[in-house]
Rosetta silent file (secondary structure, phi, psi, omega in degrees, C-alpha in Angstrom):
SEQUENCE: DNATPANTVVCTFDIEVIDTENPVILNCPSSGFEILVDGICEAILPDYTGDITADENCGPVTTTQVPAAGLVVMSGDVTTVTMTVEDQDGNSTTCTFDVTAIDEIAPMITCPADIAMDNDAGACGAVITFADPVVDDNCPIVIAPGTETFVYTGAIESWVVPAGVTEITIEAMGAK
SCORE:     score description
SCORE:     0.000 S_00000001
   1 L     0.000  123.533 -177.454   57.576   89.161   45.748 S_00000001
   2 L  -102.825   17.859 -178.084   61.324   89.665   46.581 S_00000001
   3 L   -71.903  146.736  176.813   62.730   87.959   43.539 S_00000001
   4 L   -76.032  130.565  179.398   65.486   89.670   41.566 S_00000001
   5 L   -59.499  152.528 -175.539   64.207   90.820   38.235 S_00000001
   6 L   -61.766  -25.700 -177.747   65.541   88.881   35.278 S_00000001
   7 L   -98.568   22.508 -179.795   67.466   91.837   33.913 S_00000001
   8 L  -119.087  139.732  177.307   69.464   92.535   37.200 S_00000001
   9 L  -119.769  138.183 -179.858   72.899   91.160   38.161 S_00000001
  10 L  -116.644  138.592  172.930   74.258   91.144   41.728 S_00000001
  11 L  -133.811  153.804  176.462   77.927   90.953   42.758 S_00000001
  12 L  -130.356  154.570  175.127   79.590   91.002   46.150 S_00000001
  13 L  -153.787  160.769 -179.781   83.157   91.663   47.256 S_00000001
  14 L  -104.793  149.713  171.634   85.087   92.037   50.491 S_00000001
  15 L  -119.630  123.820  178.170   87.098   94.980   51.718 S_00000001
  16 L  -116.241  120.918  174.906   89.884   94.174   54.159 S_00000001
  17 L   -99.432  121.252 -175.652   91.610   96.974   56.038 S_00000001
  18 L  -101.802  123.845  176.622   94.919   95.714   57.377 S_00000001
  19 L   -77.075  114.150  178.395   96.367   97.294   60.521 S_00000001
  20 L  -116.222    8.674 -176.490  100.083   97.789   59.813 S_00000001
  21 L   -91.660  126.372  178.815  100.726  100.411   62.482 S_00000001
  22 L   -72.296  148.128  172.332  102.941   99.382   65.390 S_00000001
  23 L   -64.787  159.411  178.236  101.867  100.216   68.926 S_00000001
  24 E  -113.519  122.371  176.497  103.789  103.046   70.594 S_00000001
  25 E   -78.248  124.328 -174.981  105.356  102.385   73.999 S_00000001
  26 L   -89.730  -20.778 -173.183  104.666  105.458   76.119 S_00000001
  27 L  -147.726   59.552  176.127  106.890  104.775   79.112 S_00000001
  28 L   -65.728  127.028  178.635  109.877  102.498   78.543 S_00000001
  29 L   -61.323  149.669  175.875  111.879  102.503   81.782 S_00000001
  30 L   -87.433  159.347  177.964  115.337  104.001   81.564 S_00000001
  31 L   -64.739  160.146  178.891  118.408  101.995   82.469 S_00000001
  32 L   109.339   -1.053  174.419  119.695  102.180   85.985 S_00000001
  33 E   -58.486  148.119  177.433  116.935  100.295   87.755 S_00000001
  34 E  -128.149  139.258  171.088  118.240   98.406   90.750 S_00000001
  35 E  -117.830  135.616 -174.801  116.956   95.275   92.406 S_00000001
  36 E   -87.021  143.410  178.317  118.253   94.481   95.856 S_00000001
  37 L   -80.949  137.476 -173.422  119.828   91.190   96.760 S_00000001
  38 L  -106.978   73.508  169.287  118.009   89.450   99.599 S_00000001
  39 L    78.473  -19.465 -175.686  120.537   87.912  101.954 S_00000001
  40 L  -122.705   19.283  178.329  121.876   85.157   99.711 S_00000001
  41 L    67.405   18.909  176.454  123.766   87.117   97.037 S_00000001
  42 E  -132.915  154.447  175.047  120.941   86.477   94.566 S_00000001
  43 E  -135.907  160.989  179.163  117.950   88.518   93.466 S_00000001
  44 E  -108.013  125.942  179.173  114.812   87.726   91.504 S_00000001
  45 L   -64.624  124.900 -178.749  114.146   89.765   88.359 S_00000001
  46 L   -71.924  168.836  175.279  110.808   91.565   88.835 S_00000001
  47 L   -91.600  114.615 -178.947  107.859   91.576   86.426 S_00000001
  48 L   -99.753    1.140 -175.477  107.870   94.899   84.546 S_00000001
  49 H   -61.120  -34.289  179.086  104.956   94.097   82.193 S_00000001
  50 H   -73.789  -12.726 -179.855  102.501   96.041   84.358 S_00000001
  51 H   -87.282  -11.662 -175.793  104.743   99.108   84.225 S_00000001
  52 L   -95.013  130.886  170.880  104.513   99.453   80.437 S_00000001
  53 L  -121.696  149.728 -176.299  101.720  101.405   78.766 S_00000001
  54 E  -138.472  153.012  174.023  101.241  101.683   75.025 S_00000001
  55 E  -101.852  124.399 -177.380   99.173  103.664   72.544 S_00000001
  56 L  -135.034  134.577 -176.556   97.488  101.384   69.988 S_00000001
  57 L   -81.314  -20.351 -173.596   95.094  102.345   67.209 S_00000001
  58 L  -132.487   60.585  169.859   93.298   98.974   66.853 S_00000001
  59 L   102.812 -167.370 -173.264   92.497   97.281   70.092 S_00000001
  60 L   -71.997  161.854  177.632   94.255   95.613   73.004 S_00000001
  61 E  -125.118  159.140  174.256   97.953   94.846   73.288 S_00000001
  62 E  -117.181  133.008  179.644   99.970   92.083   74.936 S_00000001
  63 E  -111.271  129.971  176.772  103.190   92.940   76.767 S_00000001
  64 E  -124.166  155.710 -177.450  105.980   90.387   77.197 S_00000001
  65 E  -125.928  132.799  175.321  109.311   90.577   79.014 S_00000001
  66 E  -132.067  124.748   -4.449  112.598   88.856   78.093 S_00000001
  67 L   -67.797  155.540 -176.049  114.180   87.556   80.233 S_00000001
  68 L   -68.727  154.813  173.972  110.988   86.682   82.074 S_00000001
  69 L   -56.227  146.380  179.764  110.283   87.739   85.628 S_00000001
  70 L   101.673  -10.637  177.604  111.615   85.275   88.160 S_00000001
  71 L   -61.420  133.353  176.913  115.097   84.950   86.657 S_00000001
  72 E   -84.771  125.397  178.510  117.694   84.542   89.430 S_00000001
  73 E  -122.592  148.849 -178.799  120.490   87.104   89.074 S_00000001
  74 E   -91.544  155.269  176.747  123.638   87.452   91.157 S_00000001
  75 L   -54.707  133.842 -179.154  124.764   90.585   92.937 S_00000001
  76 L    92.238  -16.549  179.520  126.584   92.846   90.497 S_00000001
  77 L   -67.193  138.958  171.333  124.874   91.365   87.444 S_00000001
  78 E  -111.082  119.859 -176.765  123.530   93.813   84.881 S_00000001
  79 E  -112.019  124.818  175.157  120.596   92.299   82.989 S_00000001
  80 E   -85.366  122.321 -179.048  119.258   93.855   79.794 S_00000001
  81 E  -104.686  131.211  176.871  115.473   93.539   79.768 S_00000001
  82 E  -111.124  123.348  176.969  113.536   93.715   76.477 S_00000001
  83 E  -104.550  131.230  178.713  109.859   94.627   76.644 S_00000001
  84 E  -120.520  128.678  175.626  107.694   93.827   73.592 S_00000001
  85 E  -111.798  122.849 -177.261  104.223   95.257   73.059 S_00000001
  86 E  -124.765  136.426  177.393  102.200   93.440   70.356 S_00000001
  87 E   -90.555  177.446 -175.785   98.736   94.249   69.045 S_00000001
  88 L   -67.214  -13.453  179.760   96.087   91.770   67.912 S_00000001
  89 L  -100.232    6.132  177.081   97.307   92.050   64.304 S_00000001
  90 L    88.779    4.941  176.240  100.906   91.048   65.080 S_00000001
  91 L   -80.759  138.273 -176.231  102.399   94.546   64.962 S_00000001
  92 E  -143.287  161.578  177.160  104.940   95.074   67.702 S_00000001
  93 E  -139.675  144.775  178.112  107.366   97.515   69.264 S_00000001
  94 E  -124.278  158.368  169.220  110.215   96.843   71.688 S_00000001
  95 E  -144.481  156.574 -179.402  112.230   98.796   74.194 S_00000001
  96 E  -131.258  153.138  173.778  115.170   97.773   76.382 S_00000001
  97 E  -154.545  159.118 -178.865  116.615   98.857   79.701 S_00000001
  98 E  -100.528  141.571  176.397  119.249   97.556   82.105 S_00000001
  99 E  -121.612  129.343 -178.254  118.523   96.267   85.610 S_00000001
 100 E  -111.280  131.836  176.199  121.380   95.982   88.114 S_00000001
 101 E   -86.959  123.039 -175.854  121.338   93.634   91.122 S_00000001
 102 E  -118.108  129.270  174.173  122.738   95.457   94.145 S_00000001
 103 L   -90.838  114.665  178.850  123.764   93.858   97.446 S_00000001
 104 L  -109.439   15.328  177.441  122.994   96.333  100.225 S_00000001
 105 L   -92.767  115.871 -177.760  123.637   93.956  103.111 S_00000001
 106 L   -68.028  143.346  175.151  126.813   95.043  104.885 S_00000001
 107 L   -72.272  167.950  174.065  129.347   92.345  105.722 S_00000001
 108 E  -106.376  141.975 -178.952  130.380   91.612  109.308 S_00000001
 109 E  -139.870  139.784  172.306  134.006   92.137  110.360 S_00000001
 110 E  -124.175  115.363 -177.028  136.039   91.439  113.494 S_00000001
 111 L   -76.742  158.451  173.456  139.441   93.140  113.456 S_00000001
 112 L   -63.355  161.413  177.076  142.617   91.648  114.943 S_00000001
 113 L   -67.699  159.357  175.621  143.541   92.755  118.478 S_00000001
 114 L   -58.437  149.993 -178.223  145.727   95.837  119.006 S_00000001
 115 L  -121.481  131.701  172.224  149.462   95.185  118.577 S_00000001
 116 L  -125.627  128.034 -179.371  152.265   96.718  120.663 S_00000001
 117 L  -155.263  163.473  179.087  155.853   95.856  119.763 S_00000001
 118 L   -77.388  156.268  176.066  159.370   97.257  119.702 S_00000001
 119 L   -68.141  158.045  175.603  160.803   98.893  116.607 S_00000001
 120 L   -69.610  147.455 -178.281  163.040   96.860  114.320 S_00000001
 121 L   -55.542  128.178  176.422  166.774   97.222  115.082 S_00000001
 122 L    75.100    6.015 -178.369  168.194  100.332  113.439 S_00000001
 123 L  -122.686  154.439  176.532  164.783  101.405  112.064 S_00000001
 124 L   -98.651   50.892 -178.888  162.246  103.980  113.141 S_00000001
 125 E   171.229 -171.356 -178.885  159.418  101.528  112.671 S_00000001
 126 E  -152.251  152.115  171.624  158.673   97.844  112.344 S_00000001
 127 E   -81.837  120.106 -176.457  157.331   95.323  109.909 S_00000001
 128 E  -105.861  130.063  175.255  154.001   94.357  111.404 S_00000001
 129 E  -119.265  133.252  179.655  152.347   91.081  110.646 S_00000001
 130 E  -139.512  159.521  179.366  148.847   90.417  111.866 S_00000001
 131 L   -71.101  152.357  177.492  146.172   87.815  111.458 S_00000001
 132 L   -64.353  149.155  173.989  143.456   88.423  108.937 S_00000001
 133 L   -67.468  158.973  175.206  140.264   89.923  110.213 S_00000001
 134 E   -91.792  117.644 -175.626  137.291   87.608  110.520 S_00000001
 135 E  -127.974  139.099  177.205  134.893   88.629  107.781 S_00000001
 136 E  -140.293  141.643  179.660  131.578   87.181  106.730 S_00000001
 137 L  -154.879  163.366  177.099  129.122   88.308  104.072 S_00000001
 138 L   -77.470  -14.774  179.286  126.322   86.984  101.943 S_00000001
 139 L  -129.432  169.241  178.304  128.430   87.682   98.823 S_00000001
 140 L   -53.756  146.163 -172.668  132.177   87.454   98.008 S_00000001
 141 E  -101.305  144.280  168.494  134.294   89.787  100.162 S_00000001
 142 E  -123.837  130.299  179.996  136.778   92.497   99.230 S_00000001
 143 E  -106.381  137.434  178.683  139.063   93.824  101.993 S_00000001
 144 E  -126.383   90.699  177.669  140.571   97.314  101.830 S_00000001
 145 E   -84.529  119.750  179.593  143.282   97.861  104.496 S_00000001
 146 L    56.884 -124.879 -179.204  144.375  101.491  104.527 S_00000001
 147 L   -97.043   -9.501 -178.650  145.247  102.528  101.009 S_00000001
 148 L   -92.149  131.825  179.544  146.069   99.051   99.758 S_00000001
 149 L  -116.945  133.221  177.272  143.180   97.067   98.299 S_00000001
 150 E  -147.450  157.703  176.225  143.276   93.354   97.741 S_00000001
 151 E   -76.618  130.298 -177.537  140.822   90.518   97.349 S_00000001
 152 L   -62.232  121.564 -178.631  140.426   88.730  100.634 S_00000001
 153 L  -120.790  -10.242 -177.030  142.249   85.381  100.389 S_00000001
 154 L    90.546    4.220 -179.352  142.804   84.500  104.039 S_00000001
 155 L   -86.233  148.358  176.849  146.580   85.127  103.794 S_00000001
 156 L   -72.515  135.378 -178.477  148.474   87.005  106.519 S_00000001
 157 E  -112.874  150.990 -179.113  149.450   90.493  105.330 S_00000001
 158 E  -128.394  145.813  174.896  152.410   92.673  106.469 S_00000001
 159 E  -136.582  151.666  171.649  153.070   96.409  106.435 S_00000001
 160 E   -87.058  119.845 -176.286  156.001   98.602  107.444 S_00000001
 161 E  -114.229  131.132  179.297  154.630  100.817  110.209 S_00000001
 162 E   -70.617  162.990  176.740  156.524  103.905  111.496 S_00000001
 163 L   -60.158  149.014 -177.382  157.249  104.401  115.219 S_00000001
 164 L   108.519 -167.375 -179.327  154.288  105.801  117.124 S_00000001
 165 L  -100.007  123.775  176.965  150.640  104.871  116.953 S_00000001
 166 L  -120.513  123.662  177.710  149.280  104.044  113.509 S_00000001
 167 L   -87.110  124.873  177.000  145.635  103.241  113.136 S_00000001
 168 L  -100.801  122.382  178.106  144.993  100.528  110.580 S_00000001
 169 L  -107.575  125.265  177.256  141.499  100.637  109.136 S_00000001
 170 E  -115.452  123.994 -178.047  140.223   97.579  107.399 S_00000001
 171 E  -113.718  129.104  175.967  137.027   97.959  105.450 S_00000001
 172 E  -103.471  122.929  179.942  135.048   95.000  104.204 S_00000001
 173 E  -116.906  123.838  176.016  132.894   95.797  101.219 S_00000001
 174 E   -69.801  159.120  176.698  130.399   93.274   99.940 S_00000001
 175 L   -62.304  145.972 -179.287  130.103   92.752   96.214 S_00000001
 176 L   -97.687    0.000    0.000  127.736   95.235   94.572 S_00000001
């Protein structure tokens, strides 16, 4: 007979242990990551969730990334990425790092033809005017002729050049 004797009382109660400890991110990337632009002056933000590991005392964690992978970013953009690691009890930890989109595709440039001309009257040199170089790039162009730097606008530029041979170097740098 398994009956409770008449002079015995039974009570029950629950014990709930609540996990209040946040996970610990073991390897938050440092800022300075670079993603390369692929030919069209845009890049796609990678998925960094698989790169994050965390120490958690009570079970599995979920890692999320904001902004999410797949975001289109332009060359030169610096995007702050926030990684959040959350455990099954809602405890979470975040870390942030910056990702920079870098254009590593060199522009193409065709310089003007060589110029030969007489000096200006009474001067030991001449004001030289030449056509703009032909420049093409996947991103906006910056032209740097000699020591003078200007944003390429398609306008004809002039310099005072001394007598003799002066080499003019024009460098086209794509946006970074």
